[in-house]
Amino acid sequence: MERKVGFIGLGIMGKPMSLNLMKAGHTLTVFDLNQEAVNSLVKAGAAAAASPKEVAEKSDVIITMLPASQHVKQVVTGENGILEGAKDGSVIIDMSSITPEVSKELAAKAAKKGVGMLDAPVSGGEPKAIDGTLAIMVGGKEDVFESVQSVLYGMGKDVTLVGENGCGVTAKLANQIIVNLNIAAMSEALVLAAKAGINVEKMYRAIRSGLAGSAVLDVKVPMILDRNFVAGGSIAINMKDITNVMDTAHEIGVPLPLSSQLLEIFHALKVDGKIKDDHGSIVRYYEKLANVEVKRV
């Protein structure tokens, strides 16, 4: 079903997601502080808005894909924000990775205005944003979720209602623990193999079909061997996510020793000037410790 969709946040993920929504037949109005990103979407057939408020005025479904909690709060509740322009019965879908606490707070404020809200963060990075096969984990009311499924499936393949508001972003926090610790464990193994002098590419082929195999292994090992650290998911974004993980865990009394160590690794990479790298650059933390480089031979 064709919908009037607004999209706010046209970055690495938001831009291809917006393009896929238009391919799926939805009418799109967009806003971003980066005018170049807006212009590229306008050339593809979208309409531009001057503010989040104007996006909401022209849309039935308003999607946000922004870096962090404070940006989402500003865009939803700030001056010229979404709630100033949203019509009764419209739906906000926040696809950013923020904290469950902020997500619940914003959903409550939206409800007072007669606006539905879902938290619907994604997994799959830039490649799956481009091909429209993102995994989307959703929190919110079931009737609201059902009303916008055609929009969600315009961007993703596996779309799951996890529970009430806040459950989607909580699932994303768990996802980020698994993904990033997987990269860290893989990095330790690759550095060990490289330092031992074996052919890392052949080792990868030998283990990828066994229990050590994973989507992370298949995506990140070729990038590391090619020394390709162009960000699909940056150290900056993943450090923000793991910071949210630790803050949430401490609030509810869950010790996470491995995640806390991972956060320190991210801070070390930030100090080392790697903040804009892909999170596959975790390997470079271990390489520096062992004085070795993982590469093709």
mmCIF file of C-alpha atoms in Angstrom:
data_model
loop_
_atom_site.group_PDB
_atom_site.id
_atom_site.type_symbol
_atom_site.label_atom_id
_atom_site.label_comp_id
_atom_site.label_asym_id
_atom_site.label_seq_id
_atom_site.Cartn_x
_atom_site.Cartn_y
_atom_site.Cartn_z
ATOM 1 C CA MET A 1 0.000 0.000 0.000
ATOM 2 C CA GLU A 2 1.406 3.364 -1.040
ATOM 3 C CA ARG A 3 1.950 5.766 1.845
ATOM 4 C CA LYS A 4 3.042 9.372 2.259
ATOM 5 C CA VAL A 5 6.341 8.859 4.054
ATOM 6 C CA GLY A 6 8.708 11.404 5.563
ATOM 7 C CA PHE A 7 12.350 10.559 6.148
ATOM 8 C CA ILE A 8 14.671 12.544 8.424
ATOM 9 C CA GLY A 9 18.369 11.608 8.437
ATOM 10 C CA LEU A 10 19.949 10.824 5.068
ATOM 11 C CA GLY A 11 23.298 9.408 6.134
ATOM 12 C CA ILE A 12 25.045 6.141 5.266
ATOM 13 C CA MET A 13 21.930 4.165 6.184
ATOM 14 C CA GLY A 14 19.125 6.679 5.689
ATOM 15 C CA LYS A 15 19.884 7.552 2.092
ATOM 16 C CA PRO A 16 19.641 4.007 0.648
ATOM 17 C CA MET A 17 16.657 3.237 2.880
ATOM 18 C CA SER A 18 14.890 6.309 1.455
ATOM 19 C CA LEU A 19 15.657 5.255 -2.100
ATOM 20 C CA ASN A 20 14.194 1.810 -1.417
ATOM 21 C CA LEU A 21 10.998 3.339 -0.067
ATOM 22 C CA MET A 22 10.532 5.197 -3.343
ATOM 23 C CA LYS A 23 11.260 2.010 -5.291
ATOM 24 C CA ALA A 24 8.501 0.353 -3.261
ATOM 25 C CA GLY A 25 6.064 3.020 -4.495
ATOM 26 C CA HIS A 26 5.824 5.314 -1.491
ATOM 27 C CA THR A 27 5.717 9.109 -1.827
ATOM 28 C CA LEU A 28 8.685 10.580 0.028
ATOM 29 C CA THR A 29 9.424 13.913 1.725
ATOM 30 C CA VAL A 30 12.921 14.284 3.169
ATOM 31 C CA PHE A 31 14.928 16.486 5.526
ATOM 32 C CA ASP A 32 18.590 16.536 6.520
ATOM 33 C CA LEU A 33 21.065 19.205 7.615
ATOM 34 C CA ASN A 34 23.291 18.020 4.758
ATOM 35 C CA GLN A 35 21.789 19.784 1.741
ATOM 36 C CA GLU A 36 23.818 17.677 -0.684
ATOM 37 C CA ALA A 37 22.124 14.536 0.647
ATOM 38 C CA VAL A 38 18.711 16.188 0.298
ATOM 39 C CA ASN A 39 19.474 17.248 -3.282
ATOM 40 C CA SER A 40 20.451 13.705 -4.258
ATOM 41 C CA LEU A 41 17.105 12.390 -2.987
ATOM 42 C CA VAL A 42 15.192 15.182 -4.748
ATOM 43 C CA LYS A 43 16.889 14.167 -8.017
ATOM 44 C CA ALA A 44 15.660 10.631 -7.378
ATOM 45 C CA GLY A 45 12.065 11.834 -6.996
ATOM 46 C CA ALA A 46 11.622 12.901 -3.361
ATOM 47 C CA ALA A 47 10.292 16.252 -2.156
ATOM 48 C CA ALA A 48 12.405 18.402 0.168
ATOM 49 C CA ALA A 49 11.171 19.927 3.425
ATOM 50 C CA ALA A 50 12.644 22.851 5.344
ATOM 51 C CA SER A 51 12.172 21.322 8.805
ATOM 52 C CA PRO A 52 11.066 18.160 10.620
ATOM 53 C CA LYS A 53 7.760 19.951 11.277
ATOM 54 C CA GLU A 54 7.176 20.339 7.528
ATOM 55 C CA VAL A 55 8.077 16.679 6.953
ATOM 56 C CA ALA A 56 5.397 15.700 9.478
ATOM 57 C CA GLU A 57 2.810 18.029 7.942
ATOM 58 C CA LYS A 58 3.263 16.354 4.553
ATOM 59 C CA SER A 59 3.457 12.741 5.762
ATOM 60 C CA ASP A 60 1.374 10.007 7.364
ATOM 61 C CA VAL A 61 4.448 8.023 8.438
ATOM 62 C CA ILE A 62 7.577 9.871 9.618
ATOM 63 C CA ILE A 63 10.864 7.971 9.853
ATOM 64 C CA THR A 64 13.915 9.168 11.770
ATOM 65 C CA MET A 65 17.388 7.687 11.231
ATOM 66 C CA LEU A 66 19.708 9.785 13.373
ATOM 67 C CA PRO A 67 23.024 9.326 15.215
ATOM 68 C CA ALA A 68 22.016 9.385 18.892
ATOM 69 C CA SER A 69 19.289 9.925 21.506
ATOM 70 C CA GLN A 70 19.761 13.682 21.764
ATOM 71 C CA HIS A 71 19.298 14.136 18.012
ATOM 72 C CA VAL A 72 16.085 12.097 18.005
ATOM 73 C CA LYS A 73 14.693 14.029 20.993
ATOM 74 C CA GLN A 74 15.427 17.352 19.292
ATOM 75 C CA VAL A 75 13.875 16.326 15.982
ATOM 76 C CA VAL A 76 10.748 14.824 17.586
ATOM 77 C CA THR A 77 10.023 17.275 20.422
ATOM 78 C CA GLY A 78 12.102 20.387 19.665
ATOM 79 C CA GLU A 79 11.160 23.649 17.993
ATOM 80 C CA ASN A 80 9.862 22.990 14.455
ATOM 81 C CA GLY A 81 9.976 19.307 15.391
ATOM 82 C CA ILE A 82 7.842 16.408 14.252
ATOM 83 C CA LEU A 83 5.235 16.695 17.004
ATOM 84 C CA GLU A 84 4.545 20.314 16.036
ATOM 85 C CA GLY A 85 3.470 19.193 12.572
ATOM 86 C CA ALA A 86 2.246 15.616 12.975
ATOM 87 C CA LYS A 87 -1.410 14.914 12.280
ATOM 88 C CA ASP A 88 -3.606 12.903 14.632
ATOM 89 C CA GLY A 89 -3.270 9.230 13.691
ATOM 90 C CA SER A 90 0.123 9.586 12.028
ATOM 91 C CA VAL A 91 3.010 7.309 13.010
ATOM 92 C CA ILE A 92 6.639 8.064 13.885
ATOM 93 C CA ILE A 93 9.099 5.231 13.239
ATOM 94 C CA ASP A 94 12.422 5.898 14.918
ATOM 95 C CA MET A 95 14.996 3.629 13.270
ATOM 96 C CA SER A 96 17.966 5.123 15.129
ATOM 97 C CA SER A 97 19.901 3.210 17.781
ATOM 98 C CA ILE A 98 19.052 5.036 21.021
ATOM 99 C CA THR A 99 18.406 4.092 24.650
ATOM 100 C CA PRO A 100 15.204 2.296 25.683
ATOM 101 C CA GLU A 101 14.526 5.021 28.271
ATOM 102 C CA VAL A 102 14.483 7.800 25.648
ATOM 103 C CA SER A 103 12.447 5.682 23.254
ATOM 104 C CA LYS A 104 9.725 5.099 25.853
ATOM 105 C CA GLU A 105 9.751 8.787 26.814
ATOM 106 C CA LEU A 106 9.240 9.912 23.216
ATOM 107 C CA ALA A 107 6.490 7.336 22.593
ATOM 108 C CA ALA A 108 4.590 8.662 25.634
ATOM 109 C CA LYS A 109 4.887 12.262 24.415
ATOM 110 C CA ALA A 110 3.736 11.245 20.932
ATOM 111 C CA ALA A 111 0.730 9.401 22.351
ATOM 112 C CA LYS A 112 -0.446 12.579 24.110
ATOM 113 C CA LYS A 113 -0.602 14.207 20.646
ATOM 114 C CA GLY A 114 -2.522 11.286 19.146
ATOM 115 C CA VAL A 115 0.548 10.092 17.276
ATOM 116 C CA GLY A 116 1.696 6.481 17.251
ATOM 117 C CA MET A 117 5.376 5.664 17.655
ATOM 118 C CA LEU A 118 7.567 2.642 17.047
ATOM 119 C CA ASP A 119 11.213 2.088 17.823
ATOM 120 C CA ALA A 120 12.555 0.077 14.887
ATOM 121 C CA PRO A 121 16.365 -0.066 14.798
ATOM 122 C CA VAL A 122 18.051 -2.115 12.109
ATOM 123 C CA SER A 123 20.900 -4.548 11.616
ATOM 124 C CA GLY A 124 22.801 -5.332 8.458
ATOM 125 C CA GLY A 125 24.802 -2.185 7.838
ATOM 126 C CA GLU A 126 25.138 -0.257 4.612
ATOM 127 C CA PRO A 127 25.122 -3.297 2.248
ATOM 128 C CA LYS A 128 21.715 -4.479 3.476
ATOM 129 C CA ALA A 129 20.398 -0.916 3.602
ATOM 130 C CA ILE A 130 21.273 -0.667 -0.082
ATOM 131 C CA ASP A 131 19.684 -3.949 -1.153
ATOM 132 C CA GLY A 132 16.662 -3.549 1.133
ATOM 133 C CA THR A 133 17.231 -6.667 3.233
ATOM 134 C CA LEU A 134 17.769 -5.135 6.663
ATOM 135 C CA ALA A 135 16.721 -6.960 9.815
ATOM 136 C CA ILE A 136 14.312 -4.648 11.627
ATOM 137 C CA MET A 137 13.501 -5.165 15.320
ATOM 138 C CA VAL A 138 10.397 -3.272 16.407
ATOM 139 C CA GLY A 139 8.957 -2.056 19.691
ATOM 140 C CA GLY A 140 5.457 -0.620 20.016
ATOM 141 C CA LYS A 141 1.741 -1.366 19.879
ATOM 142 C CA GLU A 142 0.697 -4.200 17.595
ATOM 143 C CA ASP A 143 -1.986 -2.206 15.769
ATOM 144 C CA VAL A 144 0.487 0.603 15.032
ATOM 145 C CA PHE A 145 3.026 -1.947 13.810
ATOM 146 C CA GLU A 146 0.477 -3.600 11.518
ATOM 147 C CA SER A 147 -0.534 -0.230 10.056
ATOM 148 C CA VAL A 148 2.988 0.489 8.754
ATOM 149 C CA GLN A 149 4.214 -2.960 7.732
ATOM 150 C CA SER A 150 4.240 -2.035 4.049
ATOM 151 C CA VAL A 151 6.664 0.788 4.880
ATOM 152 C CA LEU A 152 8.937 -1.392 7.011
ATOM 153 C CA TYR A 153 9.069 -4.123 4.381
ATOM 154 C CA GLY A 154 10.082 -1.478 1.853
ATOM 155 C CA MET A 155 13.408 -1.303 3.699
ATOM 156 C CA GLY A 156 13.870 -4.720 5.293
ATOM 157 C CA LYS A 157 13.442 -8.432 4.835
ATOM 158 C CA ASP A 158 13.085 -9.724 8.393
ATOM 159 C CA VAL A 159 10.747 -7.451 10.344
ATOM 160 C CA THR A 160 9.859 -8.576 13.871
ATOM 161 C CA LEU A 161 7.649 -6.982 16.516
ATOM 162 C CA VAL A 162 9.644 -7.774 19.662
ATOM 163 C CA GLY A 163 7.290 -6.182 22.201
ATOM 164 C CA GLU A 164 6.130 -2.840 23.557
ATOM 165 C CA ASN A 165 7.897 0.514 23.102
ATOM 166 C CA GLY A 166 11.558 0.202 24.001
ATOM 167 C CA CYS A 167 11.779 -3.497 23.137
ATOM 168 C CA GLY A 168 13.097 -2.843 19.625
ATOM 169 C CA VAL A 169 16.003 -0.714 20.811
ATOM 170 C CA THR A 170 16.724 -3.190 23.611
ATOM 171 C CA ALA A 171 16.961 -5.957 21.013
ATOM 172 C CA LYS A 172 19.340 -3.735 19.026
ATOM 173 C CA LEU A 173 21.578 -3.291 22.067
ATOM 174 C CA ALA A 174 21.763 -7.084 22.413
ATOM 175 C CA ASN A 175 22.491 -7.325 18.685
ATOM 176 C CA GLN A 176 25.353 -4.846 18.989
ATOM 177 C CA ILE A 177 26.929 -6.808 21.829
ATOM 178 C CA ILE A 178 26.922 -9.963 19.705
ATOM 179 C CA VAL A 179 28.168 -8.318 16.514
ATOM 180 C CA ASN A 180 30.971 -6.276 18.042
ATOM 181 C CA LEU A 181 32.223 -8.940 20.433
ATOM 182 C CA ASN A 182 32.163 -11.343 17.493
ATOM 183 C CA ILE A 183 34.435 -8.945 15.594
ATOM 184 C CA ALA A 184 36.713 -8.659 18.633
ATOM 185 C CA ALA A 185 36.970 -12.443 19.059
ATOM 186 C CA MET A 186 37.581 -12.848 15.339
ATOM 187 C CA SER A 187 40.265 -10.150 15.502
ATOM 188 C CA GLU A 188 42.115 -11.957 18.280
ATOM 189 C CA ALA A 189 42.078 -15.146 16.211
ATOM 190 C CA LEU A 190 43.242 -13.428 13.027
ATOM 191 C CA VAL A 191 46.098 -11.675 14.793
ATOM 192 C CA LEU A 192 47.182 -14.934 16.439
ATOM 193 C CA ALA A 193 47.205 -16.674 13.043
ATOM 194 C CA ALA A 194 49.052 -13.814 11.345
ATOM 195 C CA LYS A 195 51.700 -13.689 14.068
ATOM 196 C CA ALA A 196 52.111 -17.480 13.860
ATOM 197 C CA GLY A 197 52.860 -17.070 10.162
ATOM 198 C CA ILE A 198 50.035 -19.084 8.640
ATOM 199 C CA ASN A 199 48.035 -18.010 5.573
ATOM 200 C CA VAL A 200 45.075 -16.188 7.136
ATOM 201 C CA GLU A 201 42.920 -16.379 4.004
ATOM 202 C CA LYS A 202 43.324 -20.162 3.868
ATOM 203 C CA MET A 203 42.561 -20.402 7.582
ATOM 204 C CA TYR A 204 39.369 -18.423 6.993
ATOM 205 C CA ARG A 205 38.311 -20.843 4.244
ATOM 206 C CA ALA A 206 39.052 -23.771 6.545
ATOM 207 C CA ILE A 207 36.925 -22.560 9.458
ATOM 208 C CA ARG A 208 34.062 -20.631 7.837
ATOM 209 C CA SER A 209 31.818 -23.683 7.348
ATOM 210 C CA GLY A 210 32.290 -24.921 10.917
ATOM 211 C CA LEU A 211 30.911 -23.697 14.224
ATOM 212 C CA ALA A 212 33.179 -20.613 14.104
ATOM 213 C CA GLY A 213 31.502 -19.490 10.887
ATOM 214 C CA SER A 214 29.223 -16.444 11.017
ATOM 215 C CA ALA A 215 27.842 -13.587 8.946
ATOM 216 C CA VAL A 216 30.357 -11.356 10.730
ATOM 217 C CA LEU A 217 33.232 -13.610 9.671
ATOM 218 C CA ASP A 218 32.110 -13.665 6.025
ATOM 219 C CA VAL A 219 31.630 -9.891 5.815
ATOM 220 C CA LYS A 220 34.599 -8.656 7.835
ATOM 221 C CA VAL A 221 37.472 -11.056 7.055
ATOM 222 C CA PRO A 222 37.628 -10.162 3.328
ATOM 223 C CA MET A 223 37.533 -6.456 4.243
ATOM 224 C CA ILE A 224 40.361 -6.872 6.754
ATOM 225 C CA LEU A 225 42.482 -8.903 4.323
ATOM 226 C CA ASP A 226 42.014 -6.113 1.754
ATOM 227 C CA ARG A 227 42.795 -3.489 4.444
ATOM 228 C CA ASN A 228 39.437 -1.918 3.655
ATOM 229 C CA PHE A 229 38.190 0.014 6.666
ATOM 230 C CA VAL A 230 35.721 2.309 4.883
ATOM 231 C CA ALA A 231 32.817 2.526 7.310
ATOM 232 C CA GLY A 232 29.616 0.600 6.763
ATOM 233 C CA GLY A 233 29.185 0.766 10.536
ATOM 234 C CA SER A 234 31.733 3.152 12.030
ATOM 235 C CA ILE A 235 33.685 2.899 15.278
ATOM 236 C CA ALA A 236 31.895 6.124 16.309
ATOM 237 C CA ILE A 237 28.405 4.668 15.874
ATOM 238 C CA ASN A 238 29.263 1.343 17.485
ATOM 239 C CA MET A 239 31.023 3.035 20.401
ATOM 240 C CA LYS A 240 27.835 5.039 20.957
ATOM 241 C CA ASP A 241 25.814 1.814 20.892
ATOM 242 C CA ILE A 242 28.070 0.004 23.359
ATOM 243 C CA THR A 243 27.996 3.077 25.612
ATOM 244 C CA ASN A 244 24.187 2.775 25.544
ATOM 245 C CA VAL A 245 24.558 -0.932 26.287
ATOM 246 C CA MET A 246 26.647 -0.250 29.393
ATOM 247 C CA ASP A 247 24.412 2.591 30.615
ATOM 248 C CA THR A 248 21.308 0.429 30.250
ATOM 249 C CA ALA A 249 22.985 -2.596 31.828
ATOM 250 C CA HIS A 250 24.118 -0.593 34.854
ATOM 251 C CA GLU A 251 20.617 0.855 35.309
ATOM 252 C CA ILE A 252 19.004 -2.600 35.500
ATOM 253 C CA GLY A 253 21.819 -4.375 37.335
ATOM 254 C CA VAL A 254 23.427 -6.489 34.617
ATOM 255 C CA PRO A 255 27.239 -6.825 34.743
ATOM 256 C CA LEU A 256 28.738 -7.041 31.233
ATOM 257 C CA PRO A 257 32.493 -7.593 31.616
ATOM 258 C CA LEU A 258 33.213 -8.333 27.949
ATOM 259 C CA SER A 259 31.186 -5.370 26.702
ATOM 260 C CA SER A 260 32.941 -3.054 29.147
ATOM 261 C CA GLN A 261 36.322 -4.190 27.814
ATOM 262 C CA LEU A 262 35.072 -3.672 24.257
ATOM 263 C CA LEU A 263 34.092 -0.099 25.105
ATOM 264 C CA GLU A 264 37.658 0.572 26.262
ATOM 265 C CA ILE A 265 38.956 -0.875 22.971
ATOM 266 C CA PHE A 266 36.714 1.569 21.099
ATOM 267 C CA HIS A 267 38.052 4.472 23.172
ATOM 268 C CA ALA A 268 41.622 3.357 22.417
ATOM 269 C CA LEU A 269 40.807 3.303 18.693
ATOM 270 C CA LYS A 270 39.280 6.774 18.980
ATOM 271 C CA VAL A 271 42.488 8.112 20.559
ATOM 272 C CA ASP A 272 44.427 6.363 17.786
ATOM 273 C CA GLY A 273 42.516 8.310 15.124
ATOM 274 C CA LYS A 274 40.343 5.420 13.928
ATOM 275 C CA ILE A 275 36.956 6.833 15.011
ATOM 276 C CA LYS A 276 35.622 7.083 11.427
ATOM 277 C CA ASP A 277 36.789 3.600 10.424
ATOM 278 C CA ASP A 278 34.501 0.620 10.012
ATOM 279 C CA HIS A 279 34.183 -1.397 13.233
ATOM 280 C CA GLY A 280 36.215 -4.099 11.512
ATOM 281 C CA SER A 281 39.069 -1.808 12.531
ATOM 282 C CA ILE A 282 38.848 -3.440 15.969
ATOM 283 C CA VAL A 283 41.478 -5.758 14.478
ATOM 284 C CA ARG A 284 43.910 -2.850 14.360
ATOM 285 C CA TYR A 285 43.798 -2.554 18.144
ATOM 286 C CA TYR A 286 45.034 -6.155 18.407
ATOM 287 C CA GLU A 287 47.503 -5.718 15.554
ATOM 288 C CA LYS A 288 49.122 -2.835 17.401
ATOM 289 C CA LEU A 289 49.501 -4.939 20.560
ATOM 290 C CA ALA A 290 51.072 -7.845 18.657
ATOM 291 C CA ASN A 291 53.043 -5.748 16.149
ATOM 292 C CA VAL A 292 51.630 -7.633 13.180
ATOM 293 C CA GLU A 293 49.255 -6.896 10.274
ATOM 294 C CA VAL A 294 46.522 -9.205 9.011
ATOM 295 C CA LYS A 295 46.624 -9.133 5.204
ATOM 296 C CA ARG A 296 46.708 -11.242 2.084
ATOM 297 C CA VAL A 297 49.987 -12.975 1.230
#
